[in-house]
Amino acid sequence: DTGVSQDPRHKITKRGQNVTFRCDPISEHNRLYWYRQTLGQGPEFLTYFQNEAQLEKSRLLSDRFSAERPKGSFSTLEIQRTEQGDSAMYLCASSLARQGGEQYFGPGTRLTVT
Amino acid sequence: GQQVMQIPQYQHVQEGEDFTTYCNSSTTLSNIQWYKQRPGGHPVFLIQLVKSGEVKKQKRLTFQFGEAKKNSSLHITATQTTDVGTYFCAGGASGTYKYIFGTGTRLKVLA
């Protein structure tokens, strides 16, 4: 399968713990996005990268969230000191770096904070 | 900040009826994308519109981008049970490759 993959698919953690998610984009895609989706809502933009550069980060995102894409390939999203409100599906998408490239989404990581 | 709203929030139709969802942005867009998300699945790209007034068709689906590039619509002719899911628009702003997703329209098709 050459699509976008995410790991883990499910994560249950206790409030206050740190969690890290990984996204592997489609190999030739140099743009990578992170979104958060809660039930009944559309994907909420978190951040995006072009190659290894993080070009934009949502102003709604607290300092507890950080993302990296060290070599312009896979990316990680870390949430520190998790809160119950962080419970959501975290989606990764990748695209080609041309204007308005279609985004290919991964299956997501479902986070539950207890 | 930029907001993208969709109406209606929900739509139930009988199989064979038509369906339309409307997408409105608070700011002028450089382009708009449409996605479909099946229950339990992830968003899947349908189409992208770039030009003012653009109309594109995919079989029973017709997509329009408004003249002012602030609104868009998706129309499905003669719905089928396979059309069930939530349809999202995603607006791209000028000067950035960030996309703001709409609130979505959840379609149910009754056989």
PDB file of N, CA, C and O in Angstrom, chain B residues 5-78:
ATOM      1  N   MET B   5     -18.543  27.887   6.072  1.00  0.00           N
ATOM      2  CA  MET B   5     -19.779  27.297   6.553  1.00  0.00           C
ATOM      3  C   MET B   5     -20.438  26.513   5.440  1.00  0.00           C
ATOM      4  O   MET B   5     -20.317  26.873   4.258  1.00  0.00           O
ATOM      5  N   GLN B   6     -21.149  25.467   5.823  1.00  0.00           N
ATOM      6  CA  GLN B   6     -21.888  24.674   4.852  1.00  0.00           C
ATOM      7  C   GLN B   6     -23.326  24.530   5.301  1.00  0.00           C
ATOM      8  O   GLN B   6     -23.598  24.377   6.504  1.00  0.00           O
ATOM      9  N   ILE B   7     -24.223  24.530   4.358  1.00  0.00           N
ATOM     10  CA  ILE B   7     -25.618  24.234   4.627  1.00  0.00           C
ATOM     11  C   ILE B   7     -26.155  23.313   3.542  1.00  0.00           C
ATOM     12  O   ILE B   7     -25.695  23.356   2.398  1.00  0.00           O
ATOM     13  N   PRO B   8     -27.084  22.415   3.907  1.00  0.00           N
ATOM     14  CA  PRO B   8     -27.543  22.177   5.267  1.00  0.00           C
ATOM     15  C   PRO B   8     -26.541  21.338   6.066  1.00  0.00           C
ATOM     16  O   PRO B   8     -25.576  20.842   5.493  1.00  0.00           O
ATOM     17  N   GLN B   9     -26.804  21.186   7.334  1.00  0.00           N
ATOM     18  CA  GLN B   9     -25.940  20.362   8.168  1.00  0.00           C
ATOM     19  C   GLN B   9     -26.241  18.882   7.910  1.00  0.00           C
ATOM     20  O   GLN B   9     -25.341  18.052   7.903  1.00  0.00           O
ATOM     21  N   TYR B  10     -27.517  18.574   7.720  1.00  0.00           N
ATOM     22  CA  TYR B  10     -27.963  17.214   7.448  1.00  0.00           C
ATOM     23  C   TYR B  10     -28.958  17.241   6.287  1.00  0.00           C
ATOM     24  O   TYR B  10     -29.670  18.238   6.098  1.00  0.00           O
ATOM     25  N   GLN B  11     -28.999  16.166   5.541  1.00  0.00           N
ATOM     26  CA  GLN B  11     -29.990  16.028   4.483  1.00  0.00           C
ATOM     27  C   GLN B  11     -30.337  14.553   4.334  1.00  0.00           C
ATOM     28  O   GLN B  11     -29.454  13.713   4.138  1.00  0.00           O
ATOM     29  N   HIS B  12     -31.629  14.270   4.448  1.00  0.00           N
ATOM     30  CA  HIS B  12     -32.110  12.920   4.182  1.00  0.00           C
ATOM     31  C   HIS B  12     -32.900  12.967   2.887  1.00  0.00           C
ATOM     32  O   HIS B  12     -33.796  13.806   2.744  1.00  0.00           O
ATOM     33  N   VAL B  13     -32.584  12.097   1.947  1.00  0.00           N
ATOM     34  CA  VAL B  13     -33.299  12.071   0.679  1.00  0.00           C
ATOM     35  C   VAL B  13     -33.690  10.636   0.357  1.00  0.00           C
ATOM     36  O   VAL B  13     -33.072   9.678   0.836  1.00  0.00           O
ATOM     37  N   GLN B  14     -34.727  10.506  -0.455  1.00  0.00           N
ATOM     38  CA  GLN B  14     -35.095   9.204  -0.980  1.00  0.00           C
ATOM     39  C   GLN B  14     -34.142   8.906  -2.148  1.00  0.00           C
ATOM     40  O   GLN B  14     -33.760   9.806  -2.904  1.00  0.00           O
ATOM     41  N   GLU B  15     -33.807   7.649  -2.284  1.00  0.00           N
ATOM     42  CA  GLU B  15     -32.953   7.254  -3.405  1.00  0.00           C
ATOM     43  C   GLU B  15     -33.582   7.735  -4.716  1.00  0.00           C
ATOM     44  O   GLU B  15     -34.779   7.561  -4.941  1.00  0.00           O
ATOM     45  N   GLY B  16     -32.773   8.339  -5.538  1.00  0.00           N
ATOM     46  CA  GLY B  16     -33.284   8.864  -6.802  1.00  0.00           C
ATOM     47  C   GLY B  16     -33.532  10.361  -6.793  1.00  0.00           C
ATOM     48  O   GLY B  16     -33.625  11.001  -7.857  1.00  0.00           O
ATOM     49  N   GLU B  17     -33.649  10.935  -5.574  1.00  0.00           N
ATOM     50  CA  GLU B  17     -33.830  12.380  -5.477  1.00  0.00           C
ATOM     51  C   GLU B  17     -32.485  13.085  -5.635  1.00  0.00           C
ATOM     52  O   GLU B  17     -31.429  12.483  -5.475  1.00  0.00           O
ATOM     53  N   ASP B  18     -32.550  14.375  -5.932  1.00  0.00           N
ATOM     54  CA  ASP B  18     -31.328  15.161  -6.046  1.00  0.00           C
ATOM     55  C   ASP B  18     -30.920  15.729  -4.696  1.00  0.00           C
ATOM     56  O   ASP B  18     -31.729  15.815  -3.766  1.00  0.00           O
ATOM     57  N   PHE B  19     -29.659  16.135  -4.604  1.00  0.00           N
ATOM     58  CA  PHE B  19     -29.102  16.667  -3.361  1.00  0.00           C
ATOM     59  C   PHE B  19     -28.140  17.801  -3.691  1.00  0.00           C
ATOM     60  O   PHE B  19     -27.393  17.728  -4.675  1.00  0.00           O
ATOM     61  N   THR B  20     -28.194  18.865  -2.890  1.00  0.00           N
ATOM     62  CA  THR B  20     -27.253  19.980  -3.064  1.00  0.00           C
ATOM     63  C   THR B  20     -26.739  20.434  -1.713  1.00  0.00           C
ATOM     64  O   THR B  20     -27.513  20.567  -0.762  1.00  0.00           O
ATOM     65  N   THR B  21     -25.458  20.684  -1.629  1.00  0.00           N
ATOM     66  CA  THR B  21     -24.859  21.282  -0.447  1.00  0.00           C
ATOM     67  C   THR B  21     -24.139  22.555  -0.864  1.00  0.00           C
ATOM     68  O   THR B  21     -23.543  22.617  -1.949  1.00  0.00           O
ATOM     69  N   TYR B  22     -24.214  23.563   0.007  1.00  0.00           N
ATOM     70  CA  TYR B  22     -23.662  24.876  -0.300  1.00  0.00           C
ATOM     71  C   TYR B  22     -22.559  25.216   0.689  1.00  0.00           C
ATOM     72  O   TYR B  22     -22.667  24.949   1.881  1.00  0.00           O
ATOM     73  N   CYS B  23     -21.540  25.854   0.172  1.00  0.00           N
ATOM     74  CA  CYS B  23     -20.358  26.186   0.951  1.00  0.00           C
ATOM     75  C   CYS B  23     -20.105  27.691   0.833  1.00  0.00           C
ATOM     76  O   CYS B  23     -20.084  28.220  -0.285  1.00  0.00           O
ATOM     77  N   ASN B  24     -19.939  28.370   1.959  1.00  0.00           N
ATOM     78  CA  ASN B  24     -19.713  29.808   1.953  1.00  0.00           C
ATOM     79  C   ASN B  24     -18.517  30.186   2.807  1.00  0.00           C
ATOM     80  O   ASN B  24     -18.439  29.794   3.977  1.00  0.00           O
ATOM     81  N   SER B  25     -17.622  30.960   2.210  1.00  0.00           N
ATOM     82  CA  SER B  25     -16.429  31.401   2.913  1.00  0.00           C
ATOM     83  C   SER B  25     -16.561  32.862   3.326  1.00  0.00           C
ATOM     84  O   SER B  25     -17.161  33.664   2.616  1.00  0.00           O
ATOM     85  N   SER B  26     -15.969  33.197   4.459  1.00  0.00           N
ATOM     86  CA  SER B  26     -15.994  34.583   4.927  1.00  0.00           C
ATOM     87  C   SER B  26     -14.985  35.437   4.155  1.00  0.00           C
ATOM     88  O   SER B  26     -15.045  36.665   4.215  1.00  0.00           O
ATOM     89  N   THR B  27     -14.053  34.796   3.465  1.00  0.00           N
ATOM     90  CA  THR B  27     -13.041  35.529   2.698  1.00  0.00           C
ATOM     91  C   THR B  27     -12.950  34.962   1.282  1.00  0.00           C
ATOM     92  O   THR B  27     -13.405  33.855   1.015  1.00  0.00           O
ATOM     93  N   THR B  28     -12.392  35.717   0.385  1.00  0.00           N
ATOM     94  CA  THR B  28     -12.201  35.272  -0.989  1.00  0.00           C
ATOM     95  C   THR B  28     -11.160  34.150  -1.016  1.00  0.00           C
ATOM     96  O   THR B  28     -10.124  34.238  -0.357  1.00  0.00           O
ATOM     97  N   LEU B  29     -11.461  33.117  -1.788  1.00  0.00           N
ATOM     98  CA  LEU B  29     -10.600  31.942  -1.839  1.00  0.00           C
ATOM     99  C   LEU B  29      -9.764  31.931  -3.111  1.00  0.00           C
ATOM    100  O   LEU B  29     -10.152  32.486  -4.140  1.00  0.00           O
ATOM    101  N   SER B  30      -8.630  31.274  -3.049  1.00  0.00           N
ATOM    102  CA  SER B  30      -7.839  31.067  -4.264  1.00  0.00           C
ATOM    103  C   SER B  30      -8.322  29.804  -4.975  1.00  0.00           C
ATOM    104  O   SER B  30      -8.263  29.715  -6.207  1.00  0.00           O
ATOM    105  N   ASN B  31      -8.803  28.851  -4.218  1.00  0.00           N
ATOM    106  CA  ASN B  31      -9.335  27.625  -4.816  1.00  0.00           C
ATOM    107  C   ASN B  31     -10.190  26.927  -3.761  1.00  0.00           C
ATOM    108  O   ASN B  31     -10.153  27.288  -2.573  1.00  0.00           O
ATOM    109  N   ILE B  32     -10.951  25.961  -4.179  1.00  0.00           N
ATOM    110  CA  ILE B  32     -11.761  25.194  -3.243  1.00  0.00           C
ATOM    111  C   ILE B  32     -11.677  23.721  -3.604  1.00  0.00           C
ATOM    112  O   ILE B  32     -11.616  23.362  -4.785  1.00  0.00           O
ATOM    113  N   GLN B  33     -11.619  22.889  -2.594  1.00  0.00           N
ATOM    114  CA  GLN B  33     -11.603  21.448  -2.781  1.00  0.00           C
ATOM    115  C   GLN B  33     -12.853  20.854  -2.135  1.00  0.00           C
ATOM    116  O   GLN B  33     -13.385  21.417  -1.183  1.00  0.00           O
ATOM    117  N   TRP B  34     -13.292  19.726  -2.662  1.00  0.00           N
ATOM    118  CA  TRP B  34     -14.406  18.993  -2.075  1.00  0.00           C
ATOM    119  C   TRP B  34     -13.949  17.578  -1.714  1.00  0.00           C
ATOM    120  O   TRP B  34     -13.204  16.945  -2.485  1.00  0.00           O
ATOM    121  N   TYR B  35     -14.409  17.129  -0.562  1.00  0.00           N
ATOM    122  CA  TYR B  35     -14.071  15.800  -0.057  1.00  0.00           C
ATOM    123  C   TYR B  35     -15.330  15.078   0.386  1.00  0.00           C
ATOM    124  O   TYR B  35     -16.310  15.711   0.795  1.00  0.00           O
ATOM    125  N   LYS B  36     -15.262  13.744   0.343  1.00  0.00           N
ATOM    126  CA  LYS B  36     -16.325  12.905   0.867  1.00  0.00           C
ATOM    127  C   LYS B  36     -15.741  12.024   1.960  1.00  0.00           C
ATOM    128  O   LYS B  36     -14.659  11.447   1.787  1.00  0.00           O
ATOM    129  N   GLN B  37     -16.462  11.938   3.059  1.00  0.00           N
ATOM    130  CA  GLN B  37     -16.024  11.081   4.165  1.00  0.00           C
ATOM    131  C   GLN B  37     -17.151  10.112   4.500  1.00  0.00           C
ATOM    132  O   GLN B  37     -18.236  10.522   4.911  1.00  0.00           O
ATOM    133  N   ARG B  38     -16.875   8.837   4.306  1.00  0.00           N
ATOM    134  CA  ARG B  38     -17.857   7.822   4.676  1.00  0.00           C
ATOM    135  C   ARG B  38     -17.809   7.618   6.181  1.00  0.00           C
ATOM    136  O   ARG B  38     -16.777   7.862   6.821  1.00  0.00           O
ATOM    137  N   PRO B  39     -18.894   7.131   6.770  1.00  0.00           N
ATOM    138  CA  PRO B  39     -18.892   6.867   8.224  1.00  0.00           C
ATOM    139  C   PRO B  39     -17.734   5.965   8.610  1.00  0.00           C
ATOM    140  O   PRO B  39     -17.525   4.911   8.008  1.00  0.00           O
ATOM    141  N   GLY B  40     -16.940   6.396   9.585  1.00  0.00           N
ATOM    142  CA  GLY B  40     -15.797   5.614  10.043  1.00  0.00           C
ATOM    143  C   GLY B  40     -14.573   5.726   9.166  1.00  0.00           C
ATOM    144  O   GLY B  40     -13.549   5.089   9.443  1.00  0.00           O
ATOM    145  N   GLY B  41     -14.650   6.498   8.106  1.00  0.00           N
ATOM    146  CA  GLY B  41     -13.528   6.617   7.177  1.00  0.00           C
ATOM    147  C   GLY B  41     -12.843   7.964   7.254  1.00  0.00           C
ATOM    148  O   GLY B  41     -13.156   8.785   8.110  1.00  0.00           O
ATOM    149  N   HIS B  42     -11.905   8.191   6.349  1.00  0.00           N
ATOM    150  CA  HIS B  42     -11.204   9.454   6.293  1.00  0.00           C
ATOM    151  C   HIS B  42     -11.648  10.214   5.045  1.00  0.00           C
ATOM    152  O   HIS B  42     -12.210   9.627   4.120  1.00  0.00           O
ATOM    153  N   PRO B  43     -11.419  11.529   5.021  1.00  0.00           N
ATOM    154  CA  PRO B  43     -11.830  12.303   3.834  1.00  0.00           C
ATOM    155  C   PRO B  43     -11.125  11.818   2.570  1.00  0.00           C
ATOM    156  O   PRO B  43      -9.928  11.540   2.587  1.00  0.00           O
ATOM    157  N   VAL B  44     -11.903  11.761   1.490  1.00  0.00           N
ATOM    158  CA  VAL B  44     -11.373  11.366   0.188  1.00  0.00           C
ATOM    159  C   VAL B  44     -11.633  12.496  -0.787  1.00  0.00           C
ATOM    160  O   VAL B  44     -12.754  12.988  -0.899  1.00  0.00           O
ATOM    161  N   PHE B  45     -10.590  12.911  -1.481  1.00  0.00           N
ATOM    162  CA  PHE B  45     -10.665  14.029  -2.421  1.00  0.00           C
ATOM    163  C   PHE B  45     -11.623  13.721  -3.565  1.00  0.00           C
ATOM    164  O   PHE B  45     -11.604  12.628  -4.136  1.00  0.00           O
ATOM    165  N   LEU B  46     -12.469  14.714  -3.880  1.00  0.00           N
ATOM    166  CA  LEU B  46     -13.370  14.588  -5.027  1.00  0.00           C
ATOM    167  C   LEU B  46     -12.909  15.460  -6.189  1.00  0.00           C
ATOM    168  O   LEU B  46     -12.786  14.986  -7.327  1.00  0.00           O
ATOM    169  N   ILE B  47     -12.691  16.753  -5.897  1.00  0.00           N
ATOM    170  CA  ILE B  47     -12.393  17.674  -6.982  1.00  0.00           C
ATOM    171  C   ILE B  47     -11.817  18.978  -6.432  1.00  0.00           C
ATOM    172  O   ILE B  47     -11.954  19.258  -5.242  1.00  0.00           O
ATOM    173  N   GLN B  48     -11.194  19.748  -7.316  1.00  0.00           N
ATOM    174  CA  GLN B  48     -10.697  21.069  -6.975  1.00  0.00           C
ATOM    175  C   GLN B  48     -11.167  22.056  -8.045  1.00  0.00           C
ATOM    176  O   GLN B  48     -11.120  21.760  -9.235  1.00  0.00           O
ATOM    177  N   LEU B  49     -11.614  23.220  -7.574  1.00  0.00           N
ATOM    178  CA  LEU B  49     -12.021  24.294  -8.473  1.00  0.00           C
ATOM    179  C   LEU B  49     -11.109  25.487  -8.227  1.00  0.00           C
ATOM    180  O   LEU B  49     -10.810  25.809  -7.069  1.00  0.00           O
ATOM    181  N   VAL B  50     -10.704  26.150  -9.298  1.00  0.00           N
ATOM    182  CA  VAL B  50      -9.745  27.241  -9.181  1.00  0.00           C
ATOM    183  C   VAL B  50     -10.265  28.548  -9.774  1.00  0.00           C
ATOM    184  O   VAL B  50     -10.034  29.628  -9.224  1.00  0.00           O
ATOM    185  N   LYS B  51     -10.980  28.445 -10.872  1.00  0.00           N
ATOM    186  CA  LYS B  51     -11.377  29.660 -11.603  1.00  0.00           C
ATOM    187  C   LYS B  51     -12.740  30.180 -11.157  1.00  0.00           C
ATOM    188  O   LYS B  51     -13.645  29.403 -10.837  1.00  0.00           O
ATOM    189  N   SER B  52     -12.888  31.479 -11.173  1.00  0.00           N
ATOM    190  CA  SER B  52     -14.158  32.124 -10.881  1.00  0.00           C
ATOM    191  C   SER B  52     -15.229  31.613 -11.839  1.00  0.00           C
ATOM    192  O   SER B  52     -15.022  31.573 -13.058  1.00  0.00           O
ATOM    193  N   GLY B  53     -16.382  31.184 -11.276  1.00  0.00           N
ATOM    194  CA  GLY B  53     -17.481  30.705 -12.102  1.00  0.00           C
ATOM    195  C   GLY B  53     -17.301  29.312 -12.678  1.00  0.00           C
ATOM    196  O   GLY B  53     -18.126  28.848 -13.470  1.00  0.00           O
ATOM    197  N   GLU B  54     -16.256  28.629 -12.263  1.00  0.00           N
ATOM    198  CA  GLU B  54     -15.955  27.314 -12.825  1.00  0.00           C
ATOM    199  C   GLU B  54     -17.028  26.286 -12.482  1.00  0.00           C
ATOM    200  O   GLU B  54     -17.571  26.301 -11.381  1.00  0.00           O
ATOM    201  N   VAL B  55     -17.336  25.439 -13.450  1.00  0.00           N
ATOM    202  CA  VAL B  55     -18.266  24.323 -13.254  1.00  0.00           C
ATOM    203  C   VAL B  55     -17.567  23.052 -13.733  1.00  0.00           C
ATOM    204  O   VAL B  55     -17.020  23.022 -14.823  1.00  0.00           O
ATOM    205  N   LYS B  56     -17.592  22.039 -12.875  1.00  0.00           N
ATOM    206  CA  LYS B  56     -17.006  20.745 -13.251  1.00  0.00           C
ATOM    207  C   LYS B  56     -18.003  19.652 -12.963  1.00  0.00           C
ATOM    208  O   LYS B  56     -18.743  19.735 -11.980  1.00  0.00           O
ATOM    209  N   LYS B  57     -17.987  18.621 -13.791  1.00  0.00           N
ATOM    210  CA  LYS B  57     -18.897  17.487 -13.595  1.00  0.00           C
ATOM    211  C   LYS B  57     -18.116  16.197 -13.488  1.00  0.00           C
ATOM    212  O   LYS B  57     -17.127  15.981 -14.180  1.00  0.00           O
ATOM    213  N   GLN B  58     -18.607  15.346 -12.595  1.00  0.00           N
ATOM    214  CA  GLN B  58     -18.096  13.990 -12.458  1.00  0.00           C
ATOM    215  C   GLN B  58     -19.302  13.078 -12.403  1.00  0.00           C
ATOM    216  O   GLN B  58     -19.932  12.946 -11.363  1.00  0.00           O
ATOM    217  N   LYS B  59     -19.643  12.495 -13.521  1.00  0.00           N
ATOM    218  CA  LYS B  59     -20.811  11.608 -13.596  1.00  0.00           C
ATOM    219  C   LYS B  59     -22.042  12.326 -13.034  1.00  0.00           C
ATOM    220  O   LYS B  59     -22.509  13.309 -13.600  1.00  0.00           O
ATOM    221  N   ARG B  60     -22.571  11.903 -11.909  1.00  0.00           N
ATOM    222  CA  ARG B  60     -23.787  12.510 -11.365  1.00  0.00           C
ATOM    223  C   ARG B  60     -23.505  13.716 -10.465  1.00  0.00           C
ATOM    224  O   ARG B  60     -24.437  14.335  -9.949  1.00  0.00           O
ATOM    225  N   LEU B  61     -22.237  14.063 -10.283  1.00  0.00           N
ATOM    226  CA  LEU B  61     -21.875  15.165  -9.393  1.00  0.00           C
ATOM    227  C   LEU B  61     -21.498  16.400 -10.217  1.00  0.00           C
ATOM    228  O   LEU B  61     -20.740  16.305 -11.181  1.00  0.00           O
ATOM    229  N   THR B  62     -22.053  17.553  -9.816  1.00  0.00           N
ATOM    230  CA  THR B  62     -21.733  18.822 -10.461  1.00  0.00           C
ATOM    231  C   THR B  62     -21.237  19.795  -9.391  1.00  0.00           C
ATOM    232  O   THR B  62     -21.913  20.000  -8.381  1.00  0.00           O
ATOM    233  N   PHE B  63     -20.082  20.370  -9.639  1.00  0.00           N
ATOM    234  CA  PHE B  63     -19.448  21.297  -8.707  1.00  0.00           C
ATOM    235  C   PHE B  63     -19.389  22.674  -9.349  1.00  0.00           C
ATOM    236  O   PHE B  63     -19.055  22.804 -10.521  1.00  0.00           O
ATOM    237  N   GLN B  64     -19.684  23.700  -8.521  1.00  0.00           N
ATOM    238  CA  GLN B  64     -19.602  25.071  -9.024  1.00  0.00           C
ATOM    239  C   GLN B  64     -18.793  25.915  -8.062  1.00  0.00           C
ATOM    240  O   GLN B  64     -18.870  25.742  -6.836  1.00  0.00           O
ATOM    241  N   PHE B  65     -18.049  26.879  -8.618  1.00  0.00           N
ATOM    242  CA  PHE B  65     -17.306  27.861  -7.839  1.00  0.00           C
ATOM    243  C   PHE B  65     -17.893  29.226  -8.184  1.00  0.00           C
ATOM    244  O   PHE B  65     -18.032  29.557  -9.353  1.00  0.00           O
ATOM    245  N   GLY B  66     -18.276  29.980  -7.176  1.00  0.00           N
ATOM    246  CA  GLY B  66     -18.950  31.247  -7.410  1.00  0.00           C
ATOM    247  C   GLY B  66     -18.079  32.280  -8.116  1.00  0.00           C
ATOM    248  O   GLY B  66     -16.849  32.204  -8.084  1.00  0.00           O
ATOM    249  N   GLU B  67     -18.751  33.245  -8.703  1.00  0.00           N
ATOM    250  CA  GLU B  67     -18.038  34.296  -9.441  1.00  0.00           C
ATOM    251  C   GLU B  67     -17.097  35.075  -8.536  1.00  0.00           C
ATOM    252  O   GLU B  67     -16.017  35.492  -8.951  1.00  0.00           O
ATOM    253  N   ALA B  68     -17.510  35.297  -7.305  1.00  0.00           N
ATOM    254  CA  ALA B  68     -16.698  36.064  -6.364  1.00  0.00           C
ATOM    255  C   ALA B  68     -15.676  35.184  -5.637  1.00  0.00           C
ATOM    256  O   ALA B  68     -14.912  35.676  -4.806  1.00  0.00           O
ATOM    257  N   LYS B  69     -15.670  33.898  -5.953  1.00  0.00           N
ATOM    258  CA  LYS B  69     -14.760  32.921  -5.320  1.00  0.00           C
ATOM    259  C   LYS B  69     -14.899  32.937  -3.799  1.00  0.00           C
ATOM    260  O   LYS B  69     -13.925  32.805  -3.062  1.00  0.00           O
ATOM    261  N   LYS B  70     -16.151  33.074  -3.342  1.00  0.00           N
ATOM    262  CA  LYS B  70     -16.424  32.986  -1.902  1.00  0.00           C
ATOM    263  C   LYS B  70     -17.424  31.880  -1.602  1.00  0.00           C
ATOM    264  O   LYS B  70     -17.694  31.600  -0.439  1.00  0.00           O
ATOM    265  N   ASN B  71     -18.010  31.295  -2.632  1.00  0.00           N
ATOM    266  CA  ASN B  71     -18.962  30.235  -2.392  1.00  0.00           C
ATOM    267  C   ASN B  71     -18.853  29.153  -3.448  1.00  0.00           C
ATOM    268  O   ASN B  71     -18.310  29.371  -4.541  1.00  0.00           O
ATOM    269  N   SER B  72     -19.391  28.009  -3.096  1.00  0.00           N
ATOM    270  CA  SER B  72     -19.317  26.849  -3.979  1.00  0.00           C
ATOM    271  C   SER B  72     -20.501  25.941  -3.675  1.00  0.00           C
ATOM    272  O   SER B  72     -21.143  26.056  -2.624  1.00  0.00           O
ATOM    273  N   SER B  73     -20.797  25.064  -4.604  1.00  0.00           N
ATOM    274  CA  SER B  73     -21.874  24.107  -4.377  1.00  0.00           C
ATOM    275  C   SER B  73     -21.522  22.766  -4.998  1.00  0.00           C
ATOM    276  O   SER B  73     -20.734  22.689  -5.942  1.00  0.00           O
ATOM    277  N   LEU B  74     -22.135  21.741  -4.430  1.00  0.00           N
ATOM    278  CA  LEU B  74     -22.029  20.382  -4.955  1.00  0.00           C
ATOM    279  C   LEU B  74     -23.443  19.865  -5.140  1.00  0.00           C
ATOM    280  O   LEU B  74     -24.236  19.883  -4.190  1.00  0.00           O
ATOM    281  N   HIS B  75     -23.753  19.430  -6.321  1.00  0.00           N
ATOM    282  CA  HIS B  75     -25.079  18.903  -6.626  1.00  0.00           C
ATOM    283  C   HIS B  75     -24.940  17.457  -7.083  1.00  0.00           C
ATOM    284  O   HIS B  75     -24.106  17.162  -7.950  1.00  0.00           O
ATOM    285  N   ILE B  76     -25.741  16.594  -6.489  1.00  0.00           N
ATOM    286  CA  ILE B  76     -25.759  15.189  -6.902  1.00  0.00           C
ATOM    287  C   ILE B  76     -27.120  14.904  -7.522  1.00  0.00           C
ATOM    288  O   ILE B  76     -28.166  15.139  -6.883  1.00  0.00           O
ATOM    289  N   THR B  77     -27.117  14.400  -8.714  1.00  0.00           N
ATOM    290  CA  THR B  77     -28.351  14.049  -9.413  1.00  0.00           C
ATOM    291  C   THR B  77     -28.686  12.588  -9.153  1.00  0.00           C
ATOM    292  O   THR B  77     -27.804  11.723  -9.186  1.00  0.00           O
ATOM    293  N   ALA B  78     -29.947  12.328  -8.890  1.00  0.00           N
ATOM    294  CA  ALA B  78     -30.426  10.942  -8.716  1.00  0.00           C
ATOM    295  C   ALA B  78     -29.548  10.175  -7.742  1.00  0.00           C
ATOM    296  O   ALA B  78     -28.830   9.236  -8.128  1.00  0.00           O
TER     297      ALA B  78
END
